[in-house]
Structure formats: C-alpha cells, structure tokens
C-alpha cells in the first residue's frame, strides 16, 4: 500500500504517547511542591526541557513546540485555546492539565512533521 | 431493436473495467439512472441518446461521443480515451470515479526559506497586539463566554498572522485568557526547530477584568 502514501513514511502524531511523557515530566518536577513565585521560572523551564528531551527520544521526524503555563490557584478562571495552520494528516497536538492544591499547570505539545 | 448492436460494443468496453459488468450488457439500458438522463436529453431515439447521455458525464464532447458510436464497431474508438481514465465502471453503466489522485509535487530542492521570506517576529507581534486590543478592548471576563472568546480569538489571530507571514510556513497560535485576580501566571515555551528559519511572536493584553497572552509560532515547511 506504500504507493498510496504521499510521504515516504506515513506519520501520525501519537498523542497518547506524548500525553504520558509529559505527565511524567510534570510529576517529576512539580510533584508535591507548593506554589512558589521564585521557583516558578525554574519549574516551567525544567518541565519544558524534560518534555522536549523525551519527545525527541521517540526518534520521529517532527518539530516540537512545548508550552507550559503554571498558575497559582486562587479561584480565578483560565481558558486556553489554540488554532493551527498545518497538515492535519501528519501534525498533531496534545494538552496535559495537572493540578495540585496550590497551582494549576497546563502543558501543550504541538508536533509538526517535516519531510526529509 | 436497433439498440441491440449498441450494447455489445459498449458492454464489452464496460466489461473490461468493471468487476462483473460485462455479464449484463442487455440490462444496461433500462438501469434507473439512465432514464433520468434521457429525460434531460428528451430525444426520441431513446437508447442511443441514453448511451450518449451517460457517456457525456465523462465530459467528452457530445458530438464526438455520438459519432464514435455510429462508427464501425471494429474501428478505433478515440472516444474511449476519456472513458478509459475511469477504468472502473459499475455495472449500472455509470462510471465509478476513482478517488482523486494525490498530486505529487516535484522536489523544489529548497531547505531554507527564500531571502526576505522569513518569519518576521516583530511584524507578527505588532499584528497580534493590535488584534488583541481591537477585539478585547473593554470586554469583561465571564466564565460562560470565556471559552468561546478564547476560541474565537485563537482563530482570529491565526488568520491575521497568516496574512503577514510568508508562504510555506506552518503556524501554531496559542491563546491564554484568564480572569484578572490576585494570582500570578507564568507561560514558558520551548521548541525544537530550525533556529534560522523558524521563530515565534507573542503579545499580551490586559484590562481590569481579564488578561490574554497570545503566542504564534511559525515553522518553515519545505
């Protein structure tokens, strides 16, 4: 069936795999910590870097964008939305929401395929 | 009936492509779709017109279709050309159009965007700022409308960014909309991309009741 595929490897972004990877990274970094304004910078950087490293280890020919938002839980509402202009057959996204008693964390992974 | 010779050459042709159509040439004329077509034609000789009307859906010229049918069956069938593009024909006589062929593009041998065609982060940021200010303005945050607002904003920003971004760029637009309270929020992003061709732009907007953070990442796609 290969002659019907437009690209040399038919790739589909595996959102479940990415979800698991990111969830592990968040648990690893934030774990049982409480919101601390001084450490937030470090945390977001660590989450994002670790997620990216693990995603790259999957070895797929994708460009990744990982965004992380950490917010203190104070009862305020937060909405996120994203709109993407890409190839829906090969590209995909995955969002992971995590929270504990004092903070909310939302991580988005966008994977954009490259043709080699 | 004068129609009899007609089904056989055409039936033979149909038999080539169809899975089982060749066995039913005599049945081909009275198939339901055919009368509908012939009513459009409204010609007294029913079967020849039906044949021509069916085959005219193949976008072949009407006159050439008719003349090919009147030609000697053993002769060349130039009108088979357009028909043969659709090599599968159902035994109702109507061609089964093949799925649209994938267009294979030739290699452009480009790995970088052209000169002057890079993602202009400053320009996109200005566009984002003006779009956010324009659409949010004095809007107040509300839990019910917040989700729709964020969604609409993401689409709006993506289309605005698309206007200013050069072609061959894939865009990812991300919007965070929140209620202005006493909390703090930090948004971080990191990407694995080609730093020479890919970039991002972000803008923030806030008023007394809400805040919005918008980010647009542009990725070159060769």
CSV table of C-alpha atoms in Angstrom, one decimal:
chain,number,residue,atom,x,y,z
A,1,UNK,CA,0.0,0.0,0.0
A,2,UNK,CA,3.0,2.3,0.1
A,3,UNK,CA,2.4,3.8,-3.3
A,4,UNK,CA,-0.8,5.4,-1.9
A,5,UNK,CA,1.1,7.3,0.8
A,6,UNK,CA,2.0,10.9,-0.1
A,7,UNK,CA,5.1,10.9,2.1
A,8,UNK,CA,7.8,8.4,2.4
A,9,UNK,CA,6.8,7.4,5.9
A,10,UNK,CA,3.2,7.9,6.8
A,11,UNK,CA,3.4,9.5,10.2
A,12,UNK,CA,0.7,10.2,12.6
A,13,UNK,CA,1.3,12.0,15.8
A,14,UNK,CA,0.7,9.7,18.7
A,15,UNK,CA,-1.0,11.9,21.2
A,16,UNK,CA,-1.3,9.2,23.9
A,17,UNK,CA,2.4,8.6,24.0
A,18,UNK,CA,3.1,12.4,24.2
A,19,UNK,CA,0.5,12.7,27.0
A,20,UNK,CA,2.2,10.0,29.1
A,21,UNK,CA,5.6,11.5,28.6
A,22,UNK,CA,4.5,15.0,29.6
A,23,UNK,CA,2.6,13.8,32.6
A,24,UNK,CA,5.6,12.0,33.9
A,25,UNK,CA,7.7,15.1,33.4
A,26,UNK,CA,5.3,17.3,35.3
A,27,UNK,CA,5.0,14.9,38.2
A,28,UNK,CA,8.7,14.7,38.3
A,29,UNK,CA,9.2,18.5,38.5
A,30,UNK,CA,6.2,19.7,40.4
A,31,UNK,CA,5.4,16.6,42.4
A,32,UNK,CA,4.3,17.7,45.8
A,33,UNK,CA,5.6,21.2,45.7
A,34,UNK,CA,3.5,24.2,46.6
A,35,UNK,CA,3.4,27.4,44.5
A,36,UNK,CA,6.4,29.4,45.0
A,37,UNK,CA,6.8,32.6,42.9
A,38,UNK,CA,10.6,32.4,43.0
A,39,UNK,CA,10.8,28.9,41.7
A,40,UNK,CA,8.2,29.1,39.0
A,41,UNK,CA,10.7,30.1,36.4
A,42,UNK,CA,12.8,27.1,37.2
A,43,UNK,CA,9.9,24.8,37.2
A,44,UNK,CA,8.5,25.8,33.8
A,45,UNK,CA,11.9,25.6,32.2
A,46,UNK,CA,12.5,22.2,33.7
A,47,UNK,CA,9.1,20.8,32.6
A,48,UNK,CA,9.5,22.1,29.1
A,49,UNK,CA,13.1,20.9,28.7
A,50,UNK,CA,12.5,17.5,30.0
A,51,UNK,CA,9.3,17.1,27.9
A,52,UNK,CA,11.2,18.1,24.8
A,53,UNK,CA,14.1,15.8,25.5
A,54,UNK,CA,11.8,12.9,26.0
A,55,UNK,CA,9.8,13.6,22.9
A,56,UNK,CA,12.9,13.8,20.8
A,57,UNK,CA,14.0,10.4,22.1
A,58,UNK,CA,11.0,9.0,20.3
A,59,UNK,CA,13.1,9.5,17.2
A,60,UNK,CA,10.3,10.8,14.9
A,61,UNK,CA,10.9,13.4,12.3
A,62,UNK,CA,8.9,16.1,14.0
A,63,UNK,CA,9.5,19.7,15.1
A,64,UNK,CA,8.0,20.2,18.5
A,65,UNK,CA,6.7,23.2,20.4
A,66,UNK,CA,6.1,22.7,24.1
A,67,UNK,CA,4.4,25.4,26.1
A,68,UNK,CA,3.8,25.3,29.8
A,69,UNK,CA,1.6,27.6,31.9
A,70,UNK,CA,1.8,27.5,35.7
A,71,UNK,CA,-0.8,29.4,37.6
A,72,UNK,CA,-1.4,29.9,41.2
A,73,UNK,CA,-4.8,28.6,42.4
A,74,UNK,CA,-6.8,31.5,43.6
A,75,UNK,CA,-10.2,30.8,42.1
A,76,UNK,CA,-9.7,32.8,39.0
A,77,UNK,CA,-10.7,31.3,35.7
A,78,UNK,CA,-8.4,30.5,32.9
A,79,UNK,CA,-9.1,29.5,29.3
A,80,UNK,CA,-6.7,28.4,26.7
A,81,UNK,CA,-7.3,27.9,23.0
A,82,UNK,CA,-5.1,27.2,20.1
A,83,UNK,CA,-5.5,27.4,16.4
A,84,UNK,CA,-3.1,25.8,14.0
A,85,UNK,CA,-2.4,26.1,10.3
A,86,UNK,CA,-0.8,22.8,9.3
A,87,UNK,CA,-1.2,19.4,7.7
A,88,UNK,CA,-3.9,17.6,9.7
A,89,UNK,CA,-2.8,14.2,8.5
A,90,UNK,CA,0.6,14.3,9.9
A,91,UNK,CA,0.7,17.0,12.6
A,92,UNK,CA,-1.0,16.9,16.0
A,93,UNK,CA,-1.3,18.4,19.4
A,94,UNK,CA,-1.7,17.1,22.9
A,95,UNK,CA,-2.7,19.0,26.1
A,96,UNK,CA,-2.0,17.9,29.6
A,97,UNK,CA,-3.7,19.5,32.6
A,98,UNK,CA,-2.3,18.9,36.0
A,99,UNK,CA,-3.1,20.4,39.3
A,100,UNK,CA,-2.4,20.1,43.0
A,101,UNK,CA,-3.6,22.0,46.0
A,102,UNK,CA,-1.9,25.3,45.2
A,103,UNK,CA,-1.3,25.5,41.5
A,104,UNK,CA,-2.5,24.6,38.0
A,105,UNK,CA,-0.3,23.5,35.2
A,106,UNK,CA,-1.2,23.3,31.6
A,107,UNK,CA,1.3,21.9,29.1
A,108,UNK,CA,0.6,21.9,25.3
A,109,UNK,CA,2.7,19.9,22.9
A,110,UNK,CA,2.4,20.8,19.2
A,111,UNK,CA,4.2,18.4,16.8
A,112,UNK,CA,4.7,19.5,13.2
A,113,UNK,CA,6.0,17.0,10.7
A,114,UNK,CA,9.0,17.6,8.5
A,115,UNK,CA,9.6,15.9,5.2
A,116,UNK,CA,13.0,14.6,4.8
B,1,UNK,CA,-34.2,-3.4,-31.8
B,2,UNK,CA,-31.7,-1.1,-33.3
B,3,UNK,CA,-30.3,-0.7,-29.9
B,4,UNK,CA,-29.0,-4.3,-29.7
B,5,UNK,CA,-25.8,-3.7,-31.6
B,6,UNK,CA,-25.1,-0.8,-29.4
B,7,UNK,CA,-24.9,-2.5,-26.0
B,8,UNK,CA,-22.5,-5.1,-27.2
B,9,UNK,CA,-19.5,-3.0,-28.1
B,10,UNK,CA,-20.1,-0.8,-25.1
B,11,UNK,CA,-20.9,-3.8,-22.9
B,12,UNK,CA,-17.6,-5.2,-23.9
B,13,UNK,CA,-15.9,-2.0,-23.0
B,14,UNK,CA,-17.6,-1.9,-19.7
B,15,UNK,CA,-16.7,-5.5,-19.1
B,16,UNK,CA,-13.0,-4.5,-19.3
B,17,UNK,CA,-13.1,-2.3,-16.3
B,18,UNK,CA,-16.0,-3.4,-14.2
B,19,UNK,CA,-15.9,-6.2,-11.8
B,20,UNK,CA,-18.9,-8.0,-13.2
B,21,UNK,CA,-20.5,-5.6,-15.6
B,22,UNK,CA,-19.6,-7.5,-18.7
B,23,UNK,CA,-22.2,-10.1,-18.0
B,24,UNK,CA,-25.0,-7.7,-18.1
B,25,UNK,CA,-24.9,-5.6,-21.2
B,26,UNK,CA,-28.5,-6.2,-22.1
B,27,UNK,CA,-29.6,-4.9,-18.8
B,28,UNK,CA,-27.5,-1.8,-19.1
B,29,UNK,CA,-30.1,0.4,-20.9
B,30,UNK,CA,-33.0,0.1,-18.5
B,31,UNK,CA,-31.0,0.9,-15.4
B,32,UNK,CA,-32.7,3.6,-13.3
B,33,UNK,CA,-30.2,6.4,-13.7
B,34,UNK,CA,-30.3,6.1,-17.5
B,35,UNK,CA,-33.9,7.1,-18.0
B,36,UNK,CA,-33.4,10.1,-15.8
B,37,UNK,CA,-30.6,11.2,-18.0
B,38,UNK,CA,-32.5,10.6,-21.1
B,39,UNK,CA,-35.4,12.7,-19.9
B,40,UNK,CA,-32.9,15.6,-19.7
B,41,UNK,CA,-32.0,14.9,-23.3
B,42,UNK,CA,-35.6,14.3,-24.4
B,43,UNK,CA,-34.6,12.7,-27.7
B,44,UNK,CA,-37.0,10.3,-29.5
B,45,UNK,CA,-34.4,7.5,-30.1
B,46,UNK,CA,-34.2,6.5,-26.5
B,47,UNK,CA,-31.3,4.1,-26.4
B,48,UNK,CA,-28.7,6.0,-28.4
B,49,UNK,CA,-29.4,9.1,-26.5
B,50,UNK,CA,-29.2,7.3,-23.2
B,51,UNK,CA,-25.9,5.9,-24.2
B,52,UNK,CA,-24.6,9.3,-25.2
B,53,UNK,CA,-26.0,11.0,-22.2
B,54,UNK,CA,-24.4,8.5,-19.8
B,55,UNK,CA,-21.1,8.8,-21.5
B,56,UNK,CA,-21.4,12.6,-21.7
B,57,UNK,CA,-20.9,12.7,-17.9
B,58,UNK,CA,-17.4,11.8,-18.8
B,59,UNK,CA,-17.0,15.3,-20.1
B,60,UNK,CA,-16.4,14.1,-23.6
B,61,UNK,CA,-17.8,16.3,-26.3
B,62,UNK,CA,-21.4,15.2,-27.1
B,63,UNK,CA,-20.9,15.2,-30.8
B,64,UNK,CA,-17.8,13.1,-30.8
B,65,UNK,CA,-19.4,10.6,-28.5
B,66,UNK,CA,-22.3,10.2,-30.9
B,67,UNK,CA,-20.1,9.9,-33.9
B,68,UNK,CA,-17.9,7.3,-32.2
B,69,UNK,CA,-21.0,5.2,-31.5
B,70,UNK,CA,-22.1,5.4,-35.1
B,71,UNK,CA,-18.6,4.4,-36.3
B,72,UNK,CA,-17.8,0.8,-37.2
B,73,UNK,CA,-17.5,-1.2,-34.0
B,74,UNK,CA,-14.2,-2.7,-35.1
B,75,UNK,CA,-12.8,0.7,-35.8
B,76,UNK,CA,-10.7,2.9,-33.5
B,77,UNK,CA,-12.5,4.3,-30.5
B,78,UNK,CA,-10.9,7.6,-29.8
B,79,UNK,CA,-13.8,8.4,-27.5
B,80,UNK,CA,-12.6,5.6,-25.3
B,81,UNK,CA,-9.8,7.9,-24.3
B,82,UNK,CA,-11.7,10.0,-21.7
B,83,UNK,CA,-13.6,7.0,-20.7
B,84,UNK,CA,-10.5,4.9,-20.0
B,85,UNK,CA,-9.4,7.5,-17.4
B,86,UNK,CA,-12.1,6.0,-15.3
B,87,UNK,CA,-11.1,2.4,-15.5
B,88,UNK,CA,-13.7,1.2,-13.1
B,89,UNK,CA,-17.3,1.3,-14.1
B,90,UNK,CA,-20.2,-0.1,-12.2
B,91,UNK,CA,-22.5,-2.4,-14.0
B,92,UNK,CA,-25.2,0.2,-13.9
B,93,UNK,CA,-23.3,1.8,-16.7
B,94,UNK,CA,-22.2,4.9,-14.8
B,95,UNK,CA,-18.5,5.2,-14.3
B,96,UNK,CA,-17.2,4.9,-10.8
B,97,UNK,CA,-15.0,7.9,-10.4
B,98,UNK,CA,-11.7,7.0,-8.9
B,99,UNK,CA,-10.6,8.7,-5.8
B,100,UNK,CA,-8.8,12.0,-6.6
B,101,UNK,CA,-5.2,11.2,-7.4
B,102,UNK,CA,-2.7,12.6,-5.0
B,103,UNK,CA,-0.8,15.4,-6.5
B,104,UNK,CA,2.9,14.6,-6.2
B,105,UNK,CA,4.9,17.7,-6.1
B,106,UNK,CA,8.3,17.8,-7.6
B,107,UNK,CA,11.3,18.5,-5.5
B,108,UNK,CA,12.0,22.1,-5.0
B,109,UNK,CA,15.4,21.4,-3.5
B,110,UNK,CA,14.8,24.2,-1.1
B,111,UNK,CA,15.8,23.7,2.5
B,112,UNK,CA,15.7,27.3,3.6
B,113,UNK,CA,13.1,30.0,3.1
B,114,UNK,CA,13.9,32.4,0.3
B,115,UNK,CA,15.7,35.7,1.1
B,116,UNK,CA,13.4,38.1,2.7
B,117,UNK,CA,10.8,35.5,3.2
B,118,UNK,CA,11.5,34.6,6.8
B,119,UNK,CA,9.1,34.8,9.7
B,120,UNK,CA,9.1,38.4,10.8
B,121,UNK,CA,8.6,38.2,14.5
B,122,UNK,CA,8.3,42.0,15.1
B,123,UNK,CA,5.7,42.4,12.4
B,124,UNK,CA,3.7,39.5,13.7
B,125,UNK,CA,3.9,40.8,17.3
B,126,UNK,CA,2.5,44.2,16.2
B,127,UNK,CA,-0.3,42.4,14.4
B,128,UNK,CA,-1.1,40.3,17.5
B,129,UNK,CA,-1.1,43.3,19.8
B,130,UNK,CA,-3.4,45.3,17.6
B,131,UNK,CA,-5.7,42.4,17.1
B,132,UNK,CA,-5.9,41.6,20.8
B,133,UNK,CA,-6.5,45.3,21.7
B,134,UNK,CA,-9.1,45.6,19.0
B,135,UNK,CA,-11.1,42.5,19.9
B,136,UNK,CA,-10.8,42.5,23.7
B,137,UNK,CA,-10.9,46.3,24.3
B,138,UNK,CA,-13.2,46.7,27.3
B,139,UNK,CA,-14.6,43.2,27.4
B,140,UNK,CA,-15.2,41.8,30.8
B,141,UNK,CA,-14.3,38.3,31.8
B,142,UNK,CA,-17.2,35.9,32.2
B,143,UNK,CA,-16.9,32.2,32.8
B,144,UNK,CA,-19.6,31.3,30.2
B,145,UNK,CA,-18.2,33.3,27.4
B,146,UNK,CA,-14.6,32.9,28.2
B,147,UNK,CA,-14.2,29.7,26.4
B,148,UNK,CA,-15.8,30.9,23.2
B,149,UNK,CA,-13.9,34.1,23.4
B,150,UNK,CA,-10.6,32.3,23.7
B,151,UNK,CA,-11.5,30.0,20.8
B,152,UNK,CA,-12.6,32.9,18.6
B,153,UNK,CA,-9.5,34.8,19.4
B,154,UNK,CA,-7.2,31.9,18.5
B,155,UNK,CA,-8.9,31.7,15.1
B,156,UNK,CA,-8.8,35.4,14.6
B,157,UNK,CA,-5.1,35.7,15.5
B,158,UNK,CA,-4.2,32.8,13.3
B,159,UNK,CA,-5.9,34.3,10.3
B,160,UNK,CA,-4.3,37.7,11.0
B,161,UNK,CA,-0.9,36.1,11.4
B,162,UNK,CA,-1.4,34.1,8.2
B,163,UNK,CA,-1.8,37.4,6.2
B,164,UNK,CA,1.6,38.7,7.2
B,165,UNK,CA,3.6,35.5,7.3
B,166,UNK,CA,5.3,34.4,4.1
B,167,UNK,CA,4.1,31.2,2.4
B,168,UNK,CA,5.5,27.7,3.2
B,169,UNK,CA,5.1,28.4,7.0
B,170,UNK,CA,3.0,26.3,9.3
B,171,UNK,CA,1.5,28.3,12.1
B,172,UNK,CA,0.6,27.4,15.7
B,173,UNK,CA,-1.3,30.0,17.5
B,174,UNK,CA,-1.9,29.6,21.2
B,175,UNK,CA,-4.1,31.9,23.4
B,176,UNK,CA,-4.5,32.0,27.2
B,177,UNK,CA,-7.3,34.0,28.5
B,178,UNK,CA,-7.8,34.4,32.2
B,179,UNK,CA,-9.6,36.4,34.8
B,180,UNK,CA,-7.6,39.2,36.4
B,181,UNK,CA,-7.4,38.2,40.1
B,182,UNK,CA,-4.6,38.3,42.6
B,183,UNK,CA,-2.8,35.4,41.1
B,184,UNK,CA,0.3,35.3,39.1
B,185,UNK,CA,0.9,33.3,35.9
B,186,UNK,CA,4.0,32.3,34.0
B,187,UNK,CA,3.9,31.0,30.5
B,188,UNK,CA,7.0,29.3,29.1
B,189,UNK,CA,7.6,27.6,25.8
B,190,UNK,CA,10.4,25.8,24.2
B,191,UNK,CA,10.7,24.4,20.8
B,192,UNK,CA,12.8,22.0,18.8
B,193,UNK,CA,13.1,23.6,15.4
B,194,UNK,CA,15.5,25.1,12.9
B,195,UNK,CA,16.5,28.4,14.5
B,196,UNK,CA,17.4,30.0,11.2
B,197,UNK,CA,14.0,29.7,9.6
B,198,UNK,CA,11.6,29.3,12.5
B,199,UNK,CA,10.5,31.8,15.1
B,200,UNK,CA,7.7,32.9,17.3
B,201,UNK,CA,6.0,36.1,18.4
B,202,UNK,CA,3.9,36.7,21.5
B,203,UNK,CA,1.8,39.5,22.8
B,204,UNK,CA,-0.1,40.2,26.0
B,205,UNK,CA,-3.1,42.3,26.7
B,206,UNK,CA,-4.8,43.1,30.0
B,207,UNK,CA,-7.6,45.2,31.3
B,208,UNK,CA,-9.2,45.4,34.7
B,209,UNK,CA,-11.1,42.2,34.5
B,210,UNK,CA,-9.1,39.9,32.2
B,211,UNK,CA,-5.8,39.2,30.7
B,212,UNK,CA,-4.7,37.5,27.5
B,213,UNK,CA,-1.5,36.0,26.3
B,214,UNK,CA,-1.1,35.1,22.7
B,215,UNK,CA,1.8,33.3,21.0
B,216,UNK,CA,2.2,32.4,17.4
B,217,UNK,CA,5.0,30.0,16.3
B,218,UNK,CA,6.0,29.9,12.7
B,219,UNK,CA,7.6,26.7,11.4
B,220,UNK,CA,9.1,26.5,7.9
B,221,UNK,CA,7.8,23.6,5.9
B,222,UNK,CA,9.8,22.6,2.8
